[in-house]
Amino acid sequence: LYDRLLDRVREIPGVTAAAWTSALPLTGETWVDQVARPDAVSPEKFTSSANYRFIGPEYFRAIGMPILQGRSIEERDRGTAVTPAVISSRSARTLWPGEDAIGREFTRSDPSQRFRVVGVVADSRVTALEAEAPLMVYVPYWFNNEGRSVLIVRARDGLAVVPAVRAAVRA
């Protein structure tokens, strides 16, 4: 259902990107969980809390957030043994200071759940304008969409595509 709707929306003339997300930017914290290096000798030293967002492949293009290193989540990532993740620059600096984060693995509060960094994005105040940019982890929406999803659409003329996007959602 999600994929069919995205395909319909992407076919609308003027749409340049469309993606699913678990929460729009500036809507506060959603899923906050640990982010930890599995190789940490002292777990408390390398454990922090991060905001997790569930996203689709075109999410960063749809909201205009630059990927600084690596890539975004891609369709080819479905079903991989280790869940791919894109992390914020601050998350990368916190977990691997002075090191390259691409290809590194981390866990959350459930240590059996492993993630592999495929990309690093710019720090952004995605939870609130008045708050410092938090540690962010972006994982595929098909990993866990918490039963809710928000459709983000970028278009050359946003108002012009609204009726067609509404019609695609209704269909």
PDB file of N, CA, C and O in Angstrom, residues 57-117:
ATOM      1  N   PRO A  57      13.285   6.189   1.190  1.00  0.00           N
ATOM      2  CA  PRO A  57      14.505   6.507   0.453  1.00  0.00           C
ATOM      3  C   PRO A  57      14.676   7.963   0.015  1.00  0.00           C
ATOM      4  O   PRO A  57      15.793   8.457   0.006  1.00  0.00           O
ATOM      5  N   GLU A  58      13.616   8.667  -0.334  1.00  0.00           N
ATOM      6  CA  GLU A  58      13.764  10.047  -0.820  1.00  0.00           C
ATOM      7  C   GLU A  58      13.586  11.093   0.286  1.00  0.00           C
ATOM      8  O   GLU A  58      13.485  12.280   0.003  1.00  0.00           O
ATOM      9  N   TYR A  59      13.571  10.673   1.532  1.00  0.00           N
ATOM     10  CA  TYR A  59      13.287  11.588   2.636  1.00  0.00           C
ATOM     11  C   TYR A  59      14.200  12.814   2.648  1.00  0.00           C
ATOM     12  O   TYR A  59      13.722  13.951   2.728  1.00  0.00           O
ATOM     13  N   PHE A  60      15.484  12.619   2.570  1.00  0.00           N
ATOM     14  CA  PHE A  60      16.415  13.753   2.681  1.00  0.00           C
ATOM     15  C   PHE A  60      16.273  14.704   1.494  1.00  0.00           C
ATOM     16  O   PHE A  60      16.363  15.914   1.646  1.00  0.00           O
ATOM     17  N   ARG A  61      16.021  14.157   0.323  1.00  0.00           N
ATOM     18  CA  ARG A  61      15.787  15.015  -0.844  1.00  0.00           C
ATOM     19  C   ARG A  61      14.474  15.771  -0.692  1.00  0.00           C
ATOM     20  O   ARG A  61      14.380  16.954  -1.026  1.00  0.00           O
ATOM     21  N   ALA A  62      13.458  15.109  -0.146  1.00  0.00           N
ATOM     22  CA  ALA A  62      12.151  15.749   0.015  1.00  0.00           C
ATOM     23  C   ALA A  62      12.192  16.913   1.003  1.00  0.00           C
ATOM     24  O   ALA A  62      11.502  17.910   0.811  1.00  0.00           O
ATOM     25  N   ILE A  63      12.990  16.801   2.065  1.00  0.00           N
ATOM     26  CA  ILE A  63      13.037  17.900   3.035  1.00  0.00           C
ATOM     27  C   ILE A  63      14.226  18.831   2.811  1.00  0.00           C
ATOM     28  O   ILE A  63      14.360  19.836   3.500  1.00  0.00           O
ATOM     29  N   GLY A  64      15.076  18.508   1.849  1.00  0.00           N
ATOM     30  CA  GLY A  64      16.200  19.384   1.520  1.00  0.00           C
ATOM     31  C   GLY A  64      17.354  19.308   2.505  1.00  0.00           C
ATOM     32  O   GLY A  64      18.078  20.282   2.687  1.00  0.00           O
ATOM     33  N   MET A  65      17.560  18.157   3.134  1.00  0.00           N
ATOM     34  CA  MET A  65      18.666  17.976   4.081  1.00  0.00           C
ATOM     35  C   MET A  65      19.847  17.330   3.354  1.00  0.00           C
ATOM     36  O   MET A  65      19.688  16.264   2.761  1.00  0.00           O
ATOM     37  N   PRO A  66      21.011  17.968   3.391  1.00  0.00           N
ATOM     38  CA  PRO A  66      22.151  17.412   2.653  1.00  0.00           C
ATOM     39  C   PRO A  66      22.746  16.163   3.306  1.00  0.00           C
ATOM     40  O   PRO A  66      22.856  16.084   4.525  1.00  0.00           O
ATOM     41  N   ILE A  67      23.094  15.212   2.455  1.00  0.00           N
ATOM     42  CA  ILE A  67      23.839  14.033   2.899  1.00  0.00           C
ATOM     43  C   ILE A  67      25.311  14.397   2.773  1.00  0.00           C
ATOM     44  O   ILE A  67      25.791  14.714   1.681  1.00  0.00           O
ATOM     45  N   LEU A  68      26.011  14.388   3.879  1.00  0.00           N
ATOM     46  CA  LEU A  68      27.410  14.813   3.904  1.00  0.00           C
ATOM     47  C   LEU A  68      28.363  13.709   3.483  1.00  0.00           C
ATOM     48  O   LEU A  68      29.439  13.977   2.951  1.00  0.00           O
ATOM     49  N   GLN A  69      27.960  12.478   3.762  1.00  0.00           N
ATOM     50  CA  GLN A  69      28.841  11.352   3.510  1.00  0.00           C
ATOM     51  C   GLN A  69      27.976  10.121   3.269  1.00  0.00           C
ATOM     52  O   GLN A  69      26.937   9.954   3.914  1.00  0.00           O
ATOM     53  N   GLY A  70      28.387   9.270   2.348  1.00  0.00           N
ATOM     54  CA  GLY A  70      27.637   8.044   2.095  1.00  0.00           C
ATOM     55  C   GLY A  70      26.377   8.289   1.288  1.00  0.00           C
ATOM     56  O   GLY A  70      26.367   9.097   0.366  1.00  0.00           O
ATOM     57  N   ARG A  71      25.288   7.631   1.690  1.00  0.00           N
ATOM     58  CA  ARG A  71      24.053   7.649   0.909  1.00  0.00           C
ATOM     59  C   ARG A  71      22.845   7.587   1.832  1.00  0.00           C
ATOM     60  O   ARG A  71      22.958   7.389   3.027  1.00  0.00           O
ATOM     61  N   SER A  72      21.681   7.666   1.221  1.00  0.00           N
ATOM     62  CA  SER A  72      20.423   7.529   1.949  1.00  0.00           C
ATOM     63  C   SER A  72      20.026   6.052   2.007  1.00  0.00           C
ATOM     64  O   SER A  72      20.678   5.194   1.408  1.00  0.00           O
ATOM     65  N   ILE A  73      18.948   5.788   2.683  1.00  0.00           N
ATOM     66  CA  ILE A  73      18.324   4.468   2.672  1.00  0.00           C
ATOM     67  C   ILE A  73      17.875   4.214   1.227  1.00  0.00           C
ATOM     68  O   ILE A  73      17.415   5.118   0.548  1.00  0.00           O
ATOM     69  N   GLU A  74      17.982   2.976   0.763  1.00  0.00           N
ATOM     70  CA  GLU A  74      17.569   2.639  -0.601  1.00  0.00           C
ATOM     71  C   GLU A  74      16.685   1.399  -0.584  1.00  0.00           C
ATOM     72  O   GLU A  74      16.727   0.608   0.356  1.00  0.00           O
ATOM     73  N   GLU A  75      15.913   1.238  -1.645  1.00  0.00           N
ATOM     74  CA  GLU A  75      15.030   0.070  -1.758  1.00  0.00           C
ATOM     75  C   GLU A  75      15.820  -1.228  -1.648  1.00  0.00           C
ATOM     76  O   GLU A  75      15.331  -2.212  -1.095  1.00  0.00           O
ATOM     77  N   ARG A  76      17.029  -1.247  -2.152  1.00  0.00           N
ATOM     78  CA  ARG A  76      17.839  -2.476  -2.112  1.00  0.00           C
ATOM     79  C   ARG A  76      18.209  -2.882  -0.688  1.00  0.00           C
ATOM     80  O   ARG A  76      18.703  -3.975  -0.461  1.00  0.00           O
ATOM     81  N   ASP A  77      17.957  -2.002   0.289  1.00  0.00           N
ATOM     82  CA  ASP A  77      18.271  -2.291   1.684  1.00  0.00           C
ATOM     83  C   ASP A  77      17.231  -3.184   2.357  1.00  0.00           C
ATOM     84  O   ASP A  77      17.457  -3.667   3.461  1.00  0.00           O
ATOM     85  N   ARG A  78      16.093  -3.385   1.714  1.00  0.00           N
ATOM     86  CA  ARG A  78      15.044  -4.232   2.315  1.00  0.00           C
ATOM     87  C   ARG A  78      15.582  -5.647   2.513  1.00  0.00           C
ATOM     88  O   ARG A  78      16.186  -6.224   1.629  1.00  0.00           O
ATOM     89  N   GLY A  79      15.315  -6.179   3.695  1.00  0.00           N
ATOM     90  CA  GLY A  79      15.666  -7.570   3.958  1.00  0.00           C
ATOM     91  C   GLY A  79      17.130  -7.836   4.238  1.00  0.00           C
ATOM     92  O   GLY A  79      17.534  -8.993   4.298  1.00  0.00           O
ATOM     93  N   THR A  80      17.936  -6.807   4.412  1.00  0.00           N
ATOM     94  CA  THR A  80      19.343  -7.037   4.727  1.00  0.00           C
ATOM     95  C   THR A  80      19.464  -7.529   6.166  1.00  0.00           C
ATOM     96  O   THR A  80      18.630  -7.242   7.024  1.00  0.00           O
ATOM     97  N   ALA A  81      20.509  -8.279   6.450  1.00  0.00           N
ATOM     98  CA  ALA A  81      20.703  -8.871   7.776  1.00  0.00           C
ATOM     99  C   ALA A  81      20.886  -7.810   8.852  1.00  0.00           C
ATOM    100  O   ALA A  81      20.397  -7.954   9.967  1.00  0.00           O
ATOM    101  N   VAL A  82      21.597  -6.748   8.519  1.00  0.00           N
ATOM    102  CA  VAL A  82      21.815  -5.643   9.457  1.00  0.00           C
ATOM    103  C   VAL A  82      21.059  -4.440   8.914  1.00  0.00           C
ATOM    104  O   VAL A  82      21.203  -4.083   7.741  1.00  0.00           O
ATOM    105  N   THR A  83      20.248  -3.820   9.741  1.00  0.00           N
ATOM    106  CA  THR A  83      19.417  -2.694   9.302  1.00  0.00           C
ATOM    107  C   THR A  83      20.287  -1.487   8.967  1.00  0.00           C
ATOM    108  O   THR A  83      21.103  -1.066   9.790  1.00  0.00           O
ATOM    109  N   PRO A  84      20.120  -0.916   7.762  1.00  0.00           N
ATOM    110  CA  PRO A  84      20.887   0.276   7.412  1.00  0.00           C
ATOM    111  C   PRO A  84      20.375   1.490   8.175  1.00  0.00           C
ATOM    112  O   PRO A  84      19.196   1.546   8.543  1.00  0.00           O
ATOM    113  N   ALA A  85      21.250   2.433   8.399  1.00  0.00           N
ATOM    114  CA  ALA A  85      20.865   3.660   9.095  1.00  0.00           C
ATOM    115  C   ALA A  85      21.663   4.833   8.563  1.00  0.00           C
ATOM    116  O   ALA A  85      22.813   4.687   8.145  1.00  0.00           O
ATOM    117  N   VAL A  86      21.020   5.982   8.585  1.00  0.00           N
ATOM    118  CA  VAL A  86      21.690   7.254   8.314  1.00  0.00           C
ATOM    119  C   VAL A  86      21.683   7.978   9.653  1.00  0.00           C
ATOM    120  O   VAL A  86      20.670   7.987  10.346  1.00  0.00           O
ATOM    121  N   ILE A  87      22.808   8.554  10.014  1.00  0.00           N
ATOM    122  CA  ILE A  87      22.897   9.238  11.297  1.00  0.00           C
ATOM    123  C   ILE A  87      23.304  10.683  11.089  1.00  0.00           C
ATOM    124  O   ILE A  87      23.873  11.047  10.061  1.00  0.00           O
ATOM    125  N   SER A  88      23.012  11.504  12.086  1.00  0.00           N
ATOM    126  CA  SER A  88      23.417  12.911  12.019  1.00  0.00           C
ATOM    127  C   SER A  88      24.910  13.026  12.275  1.00  0.00           C
ATOM    128  O   SER A  88      25.536  12.142  12.874  1.00  0.00           O
ATOM    129  N   SER A  89      25.467  14.118  11.833  1.00  0.00           N
ATOM    130  CA  SER A  89      26.885  14.385  12.034  1.00  0.00           C
ATOM    131  C   SER A  89      27.244  14.347  13.522  1.00  0.00           C
ATOM    132  O   SER A  89      28.274  13.809  13.916  1.00  0.00           O
ATOM    133  N   ARG A  90      26.381  14.909  14.346  1.00  0.00           N
ATOM    134  CA  ARG A  90      26.619  14.902  15.800  1.00  0.00           C
ATOM    135  C   ARG A  90      26.644  13.476  16.341  1.00  0.00           C
ATOM    136  O   ARG A  90      27.455  13.138  17.206  1.00  0.00           O
ATOM    137  N   SER A  91      25.756  12.616  15.842  1.00  0.00           N
ATOM    138  CA  SER A  91      25.764  11.214  16.264  1.00  0.00           C
ATOM    139  C   SER A  91      27.079  10.549  15.881  1.00  0.00           C
ATOM    140  O   SER A  91      27.667   9.802  16.677  1.00  0.00           O
ATOM    141  N   ALA A  92      27.547  10.818  14.669  1.00  0.00           N
ATOM    142  CA  ALA A  92      28.817  10.242  14.208  1.00  0.00           C
ATOM    143  C   ALA A  92      29.976  10.707  15.090  1.00  0.00           C
ATOM    144  O   ALA A  92      30.827   9.907  15.495  1.00  0.00           O
ATOM    145  N   ARG A  93      30.010  12.007  15.393  1.00  0.00           N
ATOM    146  CA  ARG A  93      31.093  12.547  16.250  1.00  0.00           C
ATOM    147  C   ARG A  93      31.016  11.985  17.664  1.00  0.00           C
ATOM    148  O   ARG A  93      32.044  11.775  18.305  1.00  0.00           O
ATOM    149  N   THR A  94      29.814  11.746  18.156  1.00  0.00           N
ATOM    150  CA  THR A  94      29.647  11.225  19.515  1.00  0.00           C
ATOM    151  C   THR A  94      30.103   9.775  19.610  1.00  0.00           C
ATOM    152  O   THR A  94      30.802   9.395  20.551  1.00  0.00           O
ATOM    153  N   LEU A  95      29.710   8.954  18.637  1.00  0.00           N
ATOM    154  CA  LEU A  95      30.045   7.532  18.681  1.00  0.00           C
ATOM    155  C   LEU A  95      31.471   7.234  18.237  1.00  0.00           C
ATOM    156  O   LEU A  95      32.122   6.352  18.793  1.00  0.00           O
ATOM    157  N   TRP A  96      31.939   7.932  17.209  1.00  0.00           N
ATOM    158  CA  TRP A  96      33.266   7.660  16.652  1.00  0.00           C
ATOM    159  C   TRP A  96      34.038   8.958  16.466  1.00  0.00           C
ATOM    160  O   TRP A  96      34.285   9.392  15.331  1.00  0.00           O
ATOM    161  N   PRO A  97      34.424   9.611  17.549  1.00  0.00           N
ATOM    162  CA  PRO A  97      35.129  10.896  17.420  1.00  0.00           C
ATOM    163  C   PRO A  97      36.414  10.756  16.596  1.00  0.00           C
ATOM    164  O   PRO A  97      37.225   9.875  16.854  1.00  0.00           O
ATOM    165  N   GLY A  98      36.522  11.598  15.587  1.00  0.00           N
ATOM    166  CA  GLY A  98      37.714  11.605  14.744  1.00  0.00           C
ATOM    167  C   GLY A  98      37.820  10.423  13.796  1.00  0.00           C
ATOM    168  O   GLY A  98      38.853  10.245  13.162  1.00  0.00           O
ATOM    169  N   GLU A  99      36.774   9.618  13.687  1.00  0.00           N
ATOM    170  CA  GLU A  99      36.807   8.444  12.815  1.00  0.00           C
ATOM    171  C   GLU A  99      35.676   8.518  11.789  1.00  0.00           C
ATOM    172  O   GLU A  99      34.724   9.260  11.958  1.00  0.00           O
ATOM    173  N   ASP A 100      35.798   7.715  10.752  1.00  0.00           N
ATOM    174  CA  ASP A 100      34.763   7.630   9.729  1.00  0.00           C
ATOM    175  C   ASP A 100      33.649   6.708  10.224  1.00  0.00           C
ATOM    176  O   ASP A 100      33.915   5.583  10.658  1.00  0.00           O
ATOM    177  N   ALA A 101      32.410   7.159  10.163  1.00  0.00           N
ATOM    178  CA  ALA A 101      31.275   6.371  10.659  1.00  0.00           C
ATOM    179  C   ALA A 101      30.714   5.405   9.614  1.00  0.00           C
ATOM    180  O   ALA A 101      30.056   4.426   9.978  1.00  0.00           O
ATOM    181  N   ILE A 102      30.962   5.663   8.339  1.00  0.00           N
ATOM    182  CA  ILE A 102      30.380   4.822   7.283  1.00  0.00           C
ATOM    183  C   ILE A 102      30.852   3.371   7.441  1.00  0.00           C
ATOM    184  O   ILE A 102      32.036   3.101   7.594  1.00  0.00           O
ATOM    185  N   GLY A 103      29.873   2.464   7.418  1.00  0.00           N
ATOM    186  CA  GLY A 103      30.171   1.040   7.548  1.00  0.00           C
ATOM    187  C   GLY A 103      30.238   0.548   8.983  1.00  0.00           C
ATOM    188  O   GLY A 103      30.279  -0.657   9.230  1.00  0.00           O
ATOM    189  N   ARG A 104      30.229   1.471   9.941  1.00  0.00           N
ATOM    190  CA  ARG A 104      30.287   1.087  11.358  1.00  0.00           C
ATOM    191  C   ARG A 104      28.918   0.596  11.816  1.00  0.00           C
ATOM    192  O   ARG A 104      27.893   0.999  11.287  1.00  0.00           O
ATOM    193  N   GLU A 105      28.925  -0.253  12.837  1.00  0.00           N
ATOM    194  CA  GLU A 105      27.678  -0.760  13.382  1.00  0.00           C
ATOM    195  C   GLU A 105      27.443  -0.217  14.780  1.00  0.00           C
ATOM    196  O   GLU A 105      28.388   0.112  15.501  1.00  0.00           O
ATOM    197  N   PHE A 106      26.163  -0.102  15.139  1.00  0.00           N
ATOM    198  CA  PHE A 106      25.778   0.317  16.481  1.00  0.00           C
ATOM    199  C   PHE A 106      24.516  -0.430  16.872  1.00  0.00           C
ATOM    200  O   PHE A 106      23.880  -1.091  16.049  1.00  0.00           O
ATOM    201  N   THR A 107      24.169  -0.336  18.147  1.00  0.00           N
ATOM    202  CA  THR A 107      22.977  -0.987  18.661  1.00  0.00           C
ATOM    203  C   THR A 107      22.113   0.054  19.363  1.00  0.00           C
ATOM    204  O   THR A 107      22.517   1.197  19.548  1.00  0.00           O
ATOM    205  N   ARG A 108      20.938  -0.381  19.770  1.00  0.00           N
ATOM    206  CA  ARG A 108      20.064   0.463  20.578  1.00  0.00           C
ATOM    207  C   ARG A 108      19.873  -0.234  21.920  1.00  0.00           C
ATOM    208  O   ARG A 108      20.715  -1.034  22.305  1.00  0.00           O
ATOM    209  N   SER A 109      18.802   0.031  22.639  1.00  0.00           N
ATOM    210  CA  SER A 109      18.610  -0.584  23.957  1.00  0.00           C
ATOM    211  C   SER A 109      18.518  -2.108  23.877  1.00  0.00           C
ATOM    212  O   SER A 109      18.857  -2.797  24.822  1.00  0.00           O
ATOM    213  N   ASP A 110      18.061  -2.632  22.761  1.00  0.00           N
ATOM    214  CA  ASP A 110      18.075  -4.069  22.515  1.00  0.00           C
ATOM    215  C   ASP A 110      19.371  -4.376  21.771  1.00  0.00           C
ATOM    216  O   ASP A 110      19.472  -4.139  20.569  1.00  0.00           O
ATOM    217  N   PRO A 111      20.399  -4.896  22.465  1.00  0.00           N
ATOM    218  CA  PRO A 111      21.702  -5.082  21.822  1.00  0.00           C
ATOM    219  C   PRO A 111      21.709  -6.079  20.672  1.00  0.00           C
ATOM    220  O   PRO A 111      22.635  -6.099  19.878  1.00  0.00           O
ATOM    221  N   SER A 112      20.656  -6.905  20.554  1.00  0.00           N
ATOM    222  CA  SER A 112      20.602  -7.831  19.421  1.00  0.00           C
ATOM    223  C   SER A 112      20.202  -7.115  18.132  1.00  0.00           C
ATOM    224  O   SER A 112      20.365  -7.654  17.043  1.00  0.00           O
ATOM    225  N   GLN A 113      19.672  -5.907  18.251  1.00  0.00           N
ATOM    226  CA  GLN A 113      19.280  -5.120  17.081  1.00  0.00           C
ATOM    227  C   GLN A 113      20.471  -4.293  16.616  1.00  0.00           C
ATOM    228  O   GLN A 113      20.870  -3.353  17.271  1.00  0.00           O
ATOM    229  N   ARG A 114      21.035  -4.671  15.484  1.00  0.00           N
ATOM    230  CA  ARG A 114      22.226  -3.985  14.978  1.00  0.00           C
ATOM    231  C   ARG A 114      21.864  -3.132  13.767  1.00  0.00           C
ATOM    232  O   ARG A 114      21.027  -3.496  12.955  1.00  0.00           O
ATOM    233  N   PHE A 115      22.550  -2.005  13.681  1.00  0.00           N
ATOM    234  CA  PHE A 115      22.377  -1.080  12.573  1.00  0.00           C
ATOM    235  C   PHE A 115      23.746  -0.810  11.952  1.00  0.00           C
ATOM    236  O   PHE A 115      24.742  -0.771  12.659  1.00  0.00           O
ATOM    237  N   ARG A 116      23.765  -0.587  10.641  1.00  0.00           N
ATOM    238  CA  ARG A 116      25.009  -0.248   9.943  1.00  0.00           C
ATOM    239  C   ARG A 116      24.850   1.125   9.310  1.00  0.00           C
ATOM    240  O   ARG A 116      23.888   1.377   8.575  1.00  0.00           O
ATOM    241  N   VAL A 117      25.786   2.004   9.565  1.00  0.00           N
ATOM    242  CA  VAL A 117      25.752   3.366   9.039  1.00  0.00           C
ATOM    243  C   VAL A 117      26.053   3.338   7.540  1.00  0.00           C
ATOM    244  O   VAL A 117      27.116   2.884   7.124  1.00  0.00           O
TER     245      VAL A 117
END
